[in-house]
GROMACS .gro file of C-alpha atoms in nm:
model
  432
    1MET     CA    1   1.515  -0.979   2.400
    2LYS     CA    2   1.768  -0.672   2.363
    3ASP     CA    3   1.664  -0.388   2.555
    4LEU     CA    4   1.599  -0.155   2.265
    5ASP     CA    5   1.533   0.144   2.501
    6LYS     CA    6   1.935   0.134   2.571
    7LEU     CA    7   2.067   0.038   2.269
    8THR     CA    8   1.904   0.316   2.077
    9ALA     CA    9   2.027   0.594   2.358
   10SER     CA   10   2.351   0.417   2.323
   11ILE     CA   11   2.348   0.448   1.926
   12ILE     CA   12   2.264   0.839   1.970
   13ASP     CA   13   2.542   0.888   2.217
   14ARG     CA   14   2.834   0.747   1.999
   15LEU     CA   15   2.727   0.946   1.666
   16LYS     CA   16   2.727   1.280   1.839
   17SER     CA   17   3.051   1.163   2.040
   18GLU     CA   18   3.209   1.104   1.689
   19GLY     CA   19   3.076   1.474   1.570
   20ALA     CA   20   2.729   1.362   1.449
   21GLU     CA   21   2.524   1.717   1.445
   22MET     CA   22   2.218   1.519   1.401
   23ALA     CA   23   2.140   1.193   1.415
   24HIS     CA   24   1.824   0.921   1.409
   25CYS     CA   25   1.797   0.537   1.516
   26SER     CA   26   1.547   0.294   1.510
   27ALA     CA   27   1.538  -0.037   1.620
   28ALA     CA   28   1.263  -0.321   1.589
   29CYS     CA   29   1.211  -0.689   1.690
   30GLY     CA   30   0.972  -0.874   1.483
   31GLU     CA   31   0.755  -1.224   1.569
   32THR     CA   32   0.543  -1.363   1.275
   33ARG     CA   33   0.349  -1.738   1.285
   34GLU     CA   34   0.246  -1.789   0.968
   35PHE     CA   35   0.035  -2.086   0.805
   36ASN     CA   36   0.106  -2.195   0.494
   37ILE     CA   37  -0.131  -2.382   0.247
   38ASP     CA   38   0.041  -2.468  -0.070
   39GLY     CA   39  -0.147  -2.662  -0.352
   40GLY     CA   40  -0.480  -2.708  -0.178
   41GLU     CA   41  -0.334  -2.831   0.193
   42PHE     CA   42  -0.154  -2.710   0.499
   43SER     CA   43   0.232  -2.734   0.439
   44LEU     CA   44   0.368  -2.577   0.696
   45PHE     CA   45   0.339  -2.374   0.990
   46ARG     CA   46   0.643  -2.157   1.116
   47THR     CA   47   0.763  -1.870   1.343
   48LEU     CA   48   0.990  -1.636   1.206
   49PHE     CA   49   1.223  -1.373   1.386
   50ASP     CA   50   1.336  -1.074   1.277
   51ASN     CA   51   1.601  -0.780   1.412
   52SER     CA   52   1.611  -0.447   1.224
   53LEU     CA   53   1.840  -0.166   1.340
   54SER     CA   54   1.908   0.144   1.086
   55LEU     CA   55   2.099   0.431   1.212
   56THR     CA   56   2.159   0.772   1.067
   57ALA     CA   57   2.392   1.041   1.123
   58VAL     CA   58   2.478   1.378   0.973
   59ILE     CA   59   2.841   1.505   1.014
   60GLY     CA   60   2.940   1.887   0.858
   61GLY     CA   61   2.602   1.854   0.655
   62ARG     CA   62   2.713   1.548   0.508
   63LYS     CA   63   2.488   1.213   0.558
   64GLY     CA   64   2.540   0.836   0.586
   65SER     CA   65   2.276   0.561   0.692
   66VAL     CA   66   2.348   0.228   0.793
   67SER     CA   67   2.106  -0.098   0.837
   68LEU     CA   68   2.184  -0.420   0.960
   69ASN     CA   69   1.981  -0.740   1.164
   70SER     CA   70   2.188  -0.796   1.422
   71PHE     CA   71   2.202  -0.655   1.774
   72GLU     CA   72   2.514  -0.803   1.823
   73ASP     CA   73   2.800  -0.576   1.983
   74SER     CA   74   3.030  -0.638   1.722
   75ALA     CA   75   2.797  -0.564   1.463
   76VAL     CA   76   2.706  -0.260   1.653
   77ASP     CA   77   3.036  -0.146   1.672
   78ARG     CA   78   3.062  -0.193   1.264
   79ALA     CA   79   2.754  -0.022   1.177
   80ILE     CA   80   2.836   0.265   1.400
   81ALA     CA   81   3.189   0.306   1.207
   82ASP     CA   82   3.079   0.257   0.864
   83CYS     CA   83   2.789   0.501   0.945
   84VAL     CA   84   3.035   0.777   1.027
   85ALA     CA   85   3.238   0.677   0.764
   86ALA     CA   86   3.003   0.722   0.480
   87ALA     CA   87   2.889   1.013   0.622
   88ASN     CA   88   3.236   1.178   0.560
   89SER     CA   89   3.298   1.041   0.245
   90SER     CA   90   2.954   1.212   0.137
   91GLU     CA   91   2.897   1.553  -0.013
   92PRO     CA   92   2.768   1.825   0.201
   93ASP     CA   93   2.402   1.903   0.166
   94ASP     CA   94   2.188   2.158   0.373
   95GLY     CA   95   1.877   1.946   0.290
   96TRP     CA   96   1.899   1.734   0.543
   97GLY     CA   97   1.707   1.837   0.887
   98LEU     CA   98   1.492   1.652   1.176
   99CYS     CA   99   1.216   1.755   1.381
  100PRO     CA  100   1.279   2.019   1.658
  101ASP     CA  101   1.059   1.902   1.884
  102ALA     CA  102   1.152   1.609   2.126
  103ASN     CA  103   0.822   1.421   2.111
  104CYS     CA  104   0.795   1.088   2.315
  105ASP     CA  105   0.573   0.871   2.278
  106ARG     CA  106   0.459   0.525   2.353
  107PHE     CA  107   0.189   0.368   2.099
  108VAL     CA  108   0.001  -0.005   2.135
  109LYS     CA  109  -0.189  -0.108   1.828
  110GLY     CA  110  -0.388  -0.388   1.705
  111ALA     CA  111  -0.388  -0.704   1.840
  112VAL     CA  112  -0.048  -0.773   1.987
  113GLU     CA  113  -0.088  -1.121   2.112
  114PRO     CA  114  -0.215  -1.364   1.905
  115ASP     CA  115  -0.499  -1.588   1.947
  116LEU     CA  116  -0.354  -1.912   1.738
  117ASP     CA  117  -0.629  -2.124   1.796
  118ARG     CA  118  -0.904  -1.899   1.657
  119LEU     CA  119  -0.656  -1.792   1.407
  120PHE     CA  120  -0.639  -2.203   1.313
  121PHE     CA  121  -0.957  -2.148   1.271
  122ARG     CA  122  -0.992  -1.922   1.049
  123VAL     CA  123  -0.753  -2.026   0.820
  124LYS     CA  124  -0.913  -2.367   0.808
  125GLU     CA  125  -1.277  -2.231   0.756
  126LEU     CA  126  -1.104  -1.995   0.479
  127LYS     CA  127  -0.956  -2.298   0.315
  128GLU     CA  128  -1.276  -2.534   0.336
  129THR     CA  129  -1.518  -2.236   0.204
  130VAL     CA  130  -1.313  -2.199  -0.110
  131GLU     CA  131  -1.302  -2.537  -0.188
  132ARG     CA  132  -1.691  -2.561  -0.128
  133ASP     CA  133  -1.840  -2.265  -0.273
  134TYR     CA  134  -1.559  -2.191  -0.548
  135PRO     CA  135  -1.489  -2.576  -0.707
  136LEU     CA  136  -1.315  -2.432  -1.019
  137ILE     CA  137  -1.002  -2.235  -0.766
  138VAL     CA  138  -0.663  -2.368  -0.757
  139MET     CA  139  -0.526  -2.209  -0.456
  140GLU     CA  140  -0.150  -2.200  -0.537
  141GLN     CA  141  -0.035  -2.029  -0.226
  142MET     CA  142  -0.217  -1.912   0.089
  143ILE     CA  143  -0.018  -1.748   0.366
  144VAL     CA  144  -0.192  -1.625   0.698
  145SER     CA  145   0.031  -1.526   0.963
  146HIS     CA  146  -0.012  -1.292   1.259
  147ASP     CA  147   0.255  -1.032   1.294
  148ASN     CA  148   0.382  -0.845   1.617
  149VAL     CA  149   0.680  -0.593   1.607
  150HIS     CA  150   0.793  -0.397   1.902
  151SER     CA  151   1.029  -0.080   1.809
  152VAL     CA  152   1.221   0.227   1.951
  153TYR     CA  153   1.288   0.535   1.806
  154ARG     CA  154   1.543   0.812   1.916
  155ASN     CA  155   1.733   1.132   1.767
  156THR     CA  156   1.946   1.375   1.833
  157SER     CA  157   1.657   1.589   1.867
  158GLY     CA  158   1.563   1.436   2.212
  159ALA     CA  159   1.263   1.218   2.050
  160HIS     CA  160   1.181   0.915   2.179
  161PHE     CA  161   0.914   0.668   2.088
  162THR     CA  162   0.836   0.386   2.151
  163LYS     CA  163   0.535   0.082   1.936
  164ASP     CA  164   0.409  -0.210   1.988
  165ALA     CA  165   0.167  -0.351   1.702
  166GLY     CA  166   0.015  -0.678   1.609
  167TYR     CA  167  -0.197  -0.736   1.309
  168TYR     CA  168  -0.326  -1.070   1.108
  169SER     CA  169  -0.249  -1.089   0.756
  170VAL     CA  170  -0.457  -1.312   0.486
  171SER     CA  171  -0.266  -1.351   0.125
  172LEU     CA  172  -0.388  -1.587  -0.142
  173MET     CA  173  -0.271  -1.659  -0.485
  174PHE     CA  174  -0.470  -1.755  -0.718
  175SER     CA  175  -0.621  -1.907  -1.066
  176ALA     CA  176  -0.966  -2.112  -1.209
  177HIS     CA  177  -0.926  -2.446  -1.408
  178GLU     CA  178  -1.111  -2.587  -1.596
  179GLY     CA  179  -0.997  -2.889  -1.827
  180GLU     CA  180  -0.676  -2.766  -2.013
  181LEU     CA  181  -0.854  -2.458  -1.963
  182SER     CA  182  -0.718  -2.216  -1.720
  183SER     CA  183  -0.777  -1.812  -1.638
  184SER     CA  184  -0.476  -1.566  -1.540
  185PHE     CA  185  -0.378  -1.595  -1.193
  186LEU     CA  186  -0.463  -1.303  -0.949
  187GLY     CA  187  -0.373  -1.244  -0.594
  188SER     CA  188  -0.578  -1.066  -0.311
  189GLY     CA  189  -0.603  -1.068   0.042
  190ALA     CA  190  -0.619  -0.767   0.347
  191VAL     CA  191  -0.457  -0.733   0.687
  192THR     CA  192  -0.665  -0.676   1.037
  193ASP     CA  193  -0.656  -0.687   1.368
  194ASN     CA  194  -0.936  -0.923   1.494
  195LEU     CA  195  -1.050  -1.221   1.398
  196ASP     CA  196  -1.393  -1.133   1.428
  197SER     CA  197  -1.491  -1.203   1.049
  198PRO     CA  198  -1.393  -1.493   0.847
  199PHE     CA  199  -1.153  -1.433   0.618
  200ILE     CA  200  -1.328  -1.473   0.270
  201GLU     CA  201  -1.540  -1.183   0.380
  202LEU     CA  202  -1.253  -0.944   0.412
  203SER     CA  203  -1.146  -0.689   0.163
  204SER     CA  204  -1.253  -0.792  -0.160
  205ILE     CA  205  -1.152  -1.167  -0.126
  206ARG     CA  206  -1.502  -1.306  -0.227
  207ARG     CA  207  -1.563  -1.065  -0.522
  208ASP     CA  208  -1.177  -1.194  -0.665
  209LEU     CA  209  -1.256  -1.528  -0.644
  210GLU     CA  210  -1.581  -1.499  -0.824
  211ASP     CA  211  -1.463  -1.320  -1.085
  212VAL     CA  212  -1.158  -1.558  -1.185
  213GLN     CA  213  -1.384  -1.823  -1.211
  214LYS     CA  214  -1.526  -1.653  -1.489
  215GLN     CA  215  -1.226  -1.571  -1.647
  216ILE     CA  216  -1.168  -1.918  -1.761
  217HIS     CA  217  -1.270  -1.876  -2.129
  218THR     CA  218  -1.196  -1.557  -2.259
  219GLU     CA  219  -1.186  -1.378  -2.561
  220PRO     CA  220  -1.021  -1.097  -2.706
  221ALA     CA  221  -1.185  -0.760  -2.692
  222GLU     CA  222  -1.256  -0.683  -3.119
  223GLY     CA  223  -1.121  -0.373  -3.273
  224LYS     CA  224  -0.986  -0.038  -3.120
  225PHE     CA  225  -1.197   0.221  -2.983
  226VAL     CA  226  -1.209   0.489  -2.693
  227GLY     CA  227  -1.456   0.391  -2.391
  228THR     CA  228  -1.499   0.400  -2.020
  229MET     CA  229  -1.187   0.194  -1.792
  230VAL     CA  230  -1.366   0.096  -1.497
  231LEU     CA  231  -1.117   0.048  -1.246
  232CYS     CA  232  -1.115  -0.212  -0.912
  233PRO     CA  233  -1.021  -0.070  -0.571
  234GLY     CA  234  -0.698  -0.256  -0.579
  235THR     CA  235  -0.589  -0.143  -0.939
  236LEU     CA  236  -0.742   0.206  -0.854
  237ALA     CA  237  -0.446   0.222  -0.567
  238GLU     CA  238  -0.198   0.144  -0.793
  239PHE     CA  239  -0.294   0.427  -1.074
  240THR     CA  240  -0.312   0.665  -0.759
  241ASP     CA  241   0.056   0.558  -0.658
  242SER     CA  242   0.150   0.644  -1.010
  243ILE     CA  243  -0.035   0.998  -1.010
  244VAL     CA  244   0.145   1.098  -0.659
  245GLU     CA  245   0.490   0.940  -0.800
  246ASN     CA  246   0.477   1.138  -1.121
  247PHE     CA  247   0.308   1.451  -1.060
  248ALA     CA  248   0.376   1.497  -0.657
  249SER     CA  249   0.674   1.276  -0.509
  250ASP     CA  250   0.997   1.381  -0.380
  251GLY     CA  251   1.168   1.288  -0.688
  252THR     CA  252   1.018   1.461  -0.956
  253ILE     CA  253   0.908   1.757  -0.759
  254LEU     CA  254   1.319   1.772  -0.666
  255ASP     CA  255   1.409   1.749  -1.077
  256GLY     CA  256   1.147   1.987  -1.147
  257THR     CA  257   0.977   1.710  -1.390
  258ALA     CA  258   0.624   1.691  -1.237
  259ILE     CA  259   0.381   1.856  -1.433
  260TRP     CA  260   0.190   1.943  -1.103
  261ARG     CA  261   0.477   2.128  -0.952
  262ASP     CA  262   0.345   2.497  -0.986
  263LYS     CA  263  -0.035   2.415  -0.935
  264LEU     CA  264  -0.071   2.407  -0.530
  265GLY     CA  265  -0.476   2.520  -0.484
  266GLU     CA  266  -0.543   2.436  -0.838
  267THR     CA  267  -0.799   2.214  -0.987
  268VAL     CA  268  -0.639   1.923  -1.121
  269ALA     CA  269  -0.917   1.657  -1.126
  270ASP     CA  270  -1.305   1.639  -1.135
  271PRO     CA  271  -1.456   1.793  -0.844
  272ARG     CA  272  -1.625   1.498  -0.728
  273LEU     CA  273  -1.263   1.369  -0.652
  274THR     CA  274  -1.127   1.334  -0.304
  275VAL     CA  275  -0.815   1.162  -0.241
  276SER     CA  276  -0.675   1.138   0.134
  277PHE     CA  277  -0.407   0.992   0.317
  278LYS     CA  278  -0.535   0.888   0.667
  279PRO     CA  279  -0.299   0.640   0.810
  280LYS     CA  280  -0.501   0.769   1.150
  281ASP     CA  281  -0.842   0.653   1.003
  282GLU     CA  282  -0.959   0.374   1.244
  283ARG     CA  283  -1.005   0.129   0.935
  284ILE     CA  284  -0.649   0.150   0.879
  285VAL     CA  285  -0.415  -0.140   1.048
  286CYS     CA  286  -0.118  -0.067   1.240
  287ALA     CA  287  -0.028   0.233   1.069
  288PRO     CA  288   0.251   0.459   1.100
  289SER     CA  289   0.266   0.689   1.424
  290TYR     CA  290   0.611   0.867   1.330
  291SER     CA  291   0.856   0.963   1.063
  292GLY     CA  292   1.227   0.897   1.032
  293GLU     CA  293   1.288   1.260   1.114
  294GLY     CA  294   1.098   1.259   1.433
  295PHE     CA  295   0.727   1.417   1.333
  296TYR     CA  296   0.445   1.272   1.441
  297ILE     CA  297   0.202   1.102   1.107
  298ASP     CA  298  -0.094   1.312   1.078
  299ASP     CA  299  -0.360   1.257   0.834
  300PHE     CA  300  -0.392   1.489   0.498
  301ASP     CA  301  -0.583   1.541   0.171
  302PHE     CA  302  -0.408   1.498  -0.145
  303ILE     CA  303  -0.649   1.594  -0.379
  304ARG     CA  304  -1.019   1.782  -0.225
  305ASP     CA  305  -1.300   1.842  -0.444
  306GLY     CA  306  -1.036   1.850  -0.714
  307ARG     CA  307  -0.794   2.059  -0.621
  308LEU     CA  308  -0.426   1.984  -0.516
  309GLU     CA  309  -0.416   2.013  -0.228
  310SER     CA  310  -0.020   1.918  -0.110
  311PHE     CA  311   0.237   1.761  -0.220
  312VAL     CA  312   0.377   1.399  -0.087
  313LEU     CA  313   0.724   1.521   0.001
  314SER     CA  314   0.983   1.446   0.300
  315LEU     CA  315   1.126   1.716   0.505
  316TYR     CA  316   1.479   1.695   0.314
  317VAL     CA  317   1.243   1.761  -0.051
  318ALA     CA  318   1.068   2.064   0.153
  319ASN     CA  319   1.383   2.196   0.279
  320LYS     CA  320   1.593   2.214  -0.081
  321THR     CA  321   1.235   2.313  -0.243
  322GLY     CA  322   1.063   2.565   0.008
  323LYS     CA  323   0.766   2.353  -0.059
  324LYS     CA  324   0.552   2.220   0.257
  325ARG     CA  325   0.635   1.911   0.405
  326SER     CA  326   0.368   1.662   0.413
  327PRO     CA  327   0.212   1.501   0.723
  328ASN     CA  328   0.295   1.112   0.623
  329SER     CA  329   0.510   0.988   0.313
  330GLY     CA  330   0.124   0.877   0.184
  331SER     CA  331  -0.024   0.607   0.403
  332GLY     CA  332  -0.386   0.483   0.429
  333LEU     CA  333  -0.507   0.581   0.112
  334ILE     CA  334  -0.871   0.692   0.136
  335ILE     CA  335  -1.058   0.795  -0.154
  336LYS     CA  336  -1.414   0.930  -0.087
  337PRO     CA  337  -1.680   0.737  -0.235
  338GLY     CA  338  -1.961   0.845  -0.471
  339GLU     CA  339  -2.335   0.833  -0.509
  340LYS     CA  340  -2.406   0.538  -0.722
  341SER     CA  341  -2.378   0.181  -0.729
  342LEU     CA  342  -2.092   0.045  -0.885
  343GLU     CA  343  -2.426  -0.133  -1.104
  344GLU     CA  344  -2.553   0.190  -1.168
  345ILE     CA  345  -2.252   0.349  -1.341
  346ILE     CA  346  -2.216   0.036  -1.522
  347SER     CA  347  -2.552   0.049  -1.673
  348GLY     CA  348  -2.474   0.363  -1.824
  349ILE     CA  349  -2.161   0.303  -2.002
  350ASP     CA  350  -2.223   0.180  -2.394
  351ARG     CA  351  -1.879   0.045  -2.437
  352GLY     CA  352  -1.578   0.031  -2.179
  353ILE     CA  353  -1.394  -0.245  -2.013
  354LEU     CA  354  -1.406  -0.329  -1.593
  355VAL     CA  355  -1.004  -0.381  -1.495
  356GLY     CA  356  -0.878  -0.662  -1.249
  357ARG     CA  357  -0.535  -0.625  -1.291
  358PHE     CA  358  -0.320  -0.361  -1.497
  359SER     CA  359   0.062  -0.483  -1.636
  360GLY     CA  360   0.259  -0.219  -1.742
  361GLY     CA  361   0.560  -0.010  -1.732
  362SER     CA  362   0.585   0.329  -1.585
  363PRO     CA  363   0.415   0.612  -1.703
  364SER     CA  364   0.609   0.893  -1.913
  365SER     CA  365   0.694   1.264  -1.704
  366ASN     CA  366   0.355   1.411  -1.879
  367GLY     CA  367   0.098   1.127  -1.746
  368ASP     CA  368   0.069   0.877  -2.064
  369PHE     CA  369   0.053   0.542  -1.956
  370SER     CA  370  -0.020   0.212  -2.174
  371GLY     CA  371   0.025  -0.178  -2.073
  372VAL     CA  372  -0.289  -0.475  -2.029
  373ALA     CA  373  -0.544  -0.529  -1.859
  374LYS     CA  374  -0.555  -0.896  -1.686
  375ASN     CA  375  -0.858  -1.037  -1.496
  376SER     CA  376  -1.063  -0.791  -1.716
  377PHE     CA  377  -1.428  -0.813  -1.847
  378LEU     CA  378  -1.566  -0.608  -2.142
  379ILE     CA  379  -1.888  -0.399  -2.083
  380GLU     CA  380  -2.108  -0.342  -2.386
  381ASN     CA  381  -2.417  -0.127  -2.355
  382GLY     CA  382  -2.438  -0.113  -1.996
  383LYS     CA  383  -2.379  -0.479  -1.904
  384VAL     CA  384  -2.076  -0.630  -1.784
  385THR     CA  385  -2.074  -0.915  -2.089
  386LYS     CA  386  -1.765  -1.148  -2.160
  387ALA     CA  387  -1.414  -1.174  -1.980
  388VAL     CA  388  -1.174  -1.070  -2.185
  389ALA     CA  389  -0.802  -1.208  -2.337
  390GLU     CA  390  -0.546  -0.988  -2.212
  391THR     CA  391  -0.589  -0.634  -2.386
  392MET     CA  392  -0.369  -0.363  -2.447
  393ILE     CA  393  -0.524  -0.005  -2.266
  394SER     CA  394  -0.361   0.322  -2.285
  395GLY     CA  395  -0.416   0.690  -2.171
  396ASN     CA  396  -0.308   0.964  -1.981
  397LEU     CA  397  -0.323   1.006  -1.584
  398ALA     CA  398  -0.390   1.394  -1.566
  399GLU     CA  399  -0.654   1.378  -1.848
  400MET     CA  400  -0.786   1.075  -1.678
  401LEU     CA  401  -0.854   1.272  -1.401
  402GLN     CA  402  -1.041   1.523  -1.598
  403ASN     CA  403  -1.274   1.311  -1.690
  404LEU     CA  404  -1.408   1.135  -1.410
  405ARG     CA  405  -1.732   0.966  -1.542
  406ASP     CA  406  -1.838   0.853  -1.174
  407ILE     CA  407  -1.692   0.669  -0.835
  408SER     CA  408  -1.900   0.406  -0.678
  409LYS     CA  409  -2.121   0.445  -0.345
  410GLU     CA  410  -1.932   0.107  -0.252
  411THR     CA  411  -1.596   0.072  -0.083
  412VAL     CA  412  -1.379  -0.192   0.005
  413SER     CA  413  -1.108  -0.198   0.251
  414ASP     CA  414  -0.829  -0.408   0.289
  415GLY     CA  415  -0.661  -0.286   0.600
  416TYR     CA  416  -0.412  -0.045   0.410
  417THR     CA  417  -0.654   0.158   0.180
  418VAL     CA  418  -1.065   0.234   0.180
  419LEU     CA  419  -1.161   0.259  -0.199
  420PRO     CA  420  -1.441   0.268  -0.435
  421TYR     CA  421  -1.412   0.158  -0.779
  422ALA     CA  422  -1.386   0.443  -1.018
  423ALA     CA  423  -1.454   0.495  -1.391
  424PHE     CA  424  -1.281   0.725  -1.621
  425ASP     CA  425  -1.342   0.838  -2.028
  426GLY     CA  426  -1.119   0.887  -2.300
  427ILE     CA  427  -0.923   0.579  -2.206
  428THR     CA  428  -0.776   0.373  -2.563
  429VAL     CA  429  -0.913  -0.007  -2.539
  430SER     CA  430  -0.668  -0.232  -2.838
  431GLY     CA  431  -0.868  -0.523  -2.928
  432LYS     CA  432  -0.768  -0.755  -3.210
   0.00000   0.00000   0.00000
């Protein structure tokens, strides 16, 4: 294996000799051992190797970046030349920067070495459990793997990080079939740093399988009504991503279109809502440890008790706008649970929809959204009733946060996020 310490040190020295006043470089070697099941049968076991190298240089305020997947001397030589050429041909910009501290550290996270025998046992166990407990499920694809990554980072401020990380991942794609009828497909999965539990007990895999079996026979929602939308944890993550992207991220803060650009410290949501990004939480698997500018990654609250506590900004946009750089770029999403069970929340809803999957375009700049609720159920008179055919739902992201009905005490952890169910009033459901 290539000595990544020597490689990154050499690249930084060479970029400095070419006139770079700021530069950073990352190199990583990855190894993936992967089981594949297609159509319910084992189809493949393979080992994949991946090399990646990225370098960035700032020369006279002009930035150039290059990425490649080879450590060969000739490829590295070309990359350095291309990086310098890209910097020299770009426009000067005073926003580029690096962490001024010479941070140095070594990180070891997760299951660096795989237990392949145990992994195969868990894969076989999952396959057999699905076949036994969920006979209507057709497993279109199951990919289970162990990933190990060794990476090194250096920059011209003297920062030097090395990291060894390993984790197991489960990725499922399935649908349910009965005769000529079938459900919509659904994806489910998780990452974990141990093999202590059966895979089917991770994240929401078991519930997802159960729900999809109930979605073979669907009926259209009747009429158009304004009611309550209950988001499953995975769908809640997607909506939260859209909220961050639209109202608090680099692009919209920089171009001035974010409607929250002047609301730092103000109430933007129901006071029961706390949204955090906590990559250092023990439930988040192999999260980032440092940033591309050489900062240590840390936890922060995005919204705390309904108040906007922080934007999600890079150093570049912080420098351009005078706002504060966020301690991470939005990893380790955790939403504080509530005090009621999901069943209790649903029992108080007269009419609404439980959304398992959402398909829609990007929301408008003011937060208006519309799209199709898939893998979803109607809620009527405090009960989950029929599975609904693909149904249009619409609303506004900013208003939705103010119209929070409740948050469940149950949470789902998939290794990337820790999220409850959340119910929001004032959502338009457009049936037939």
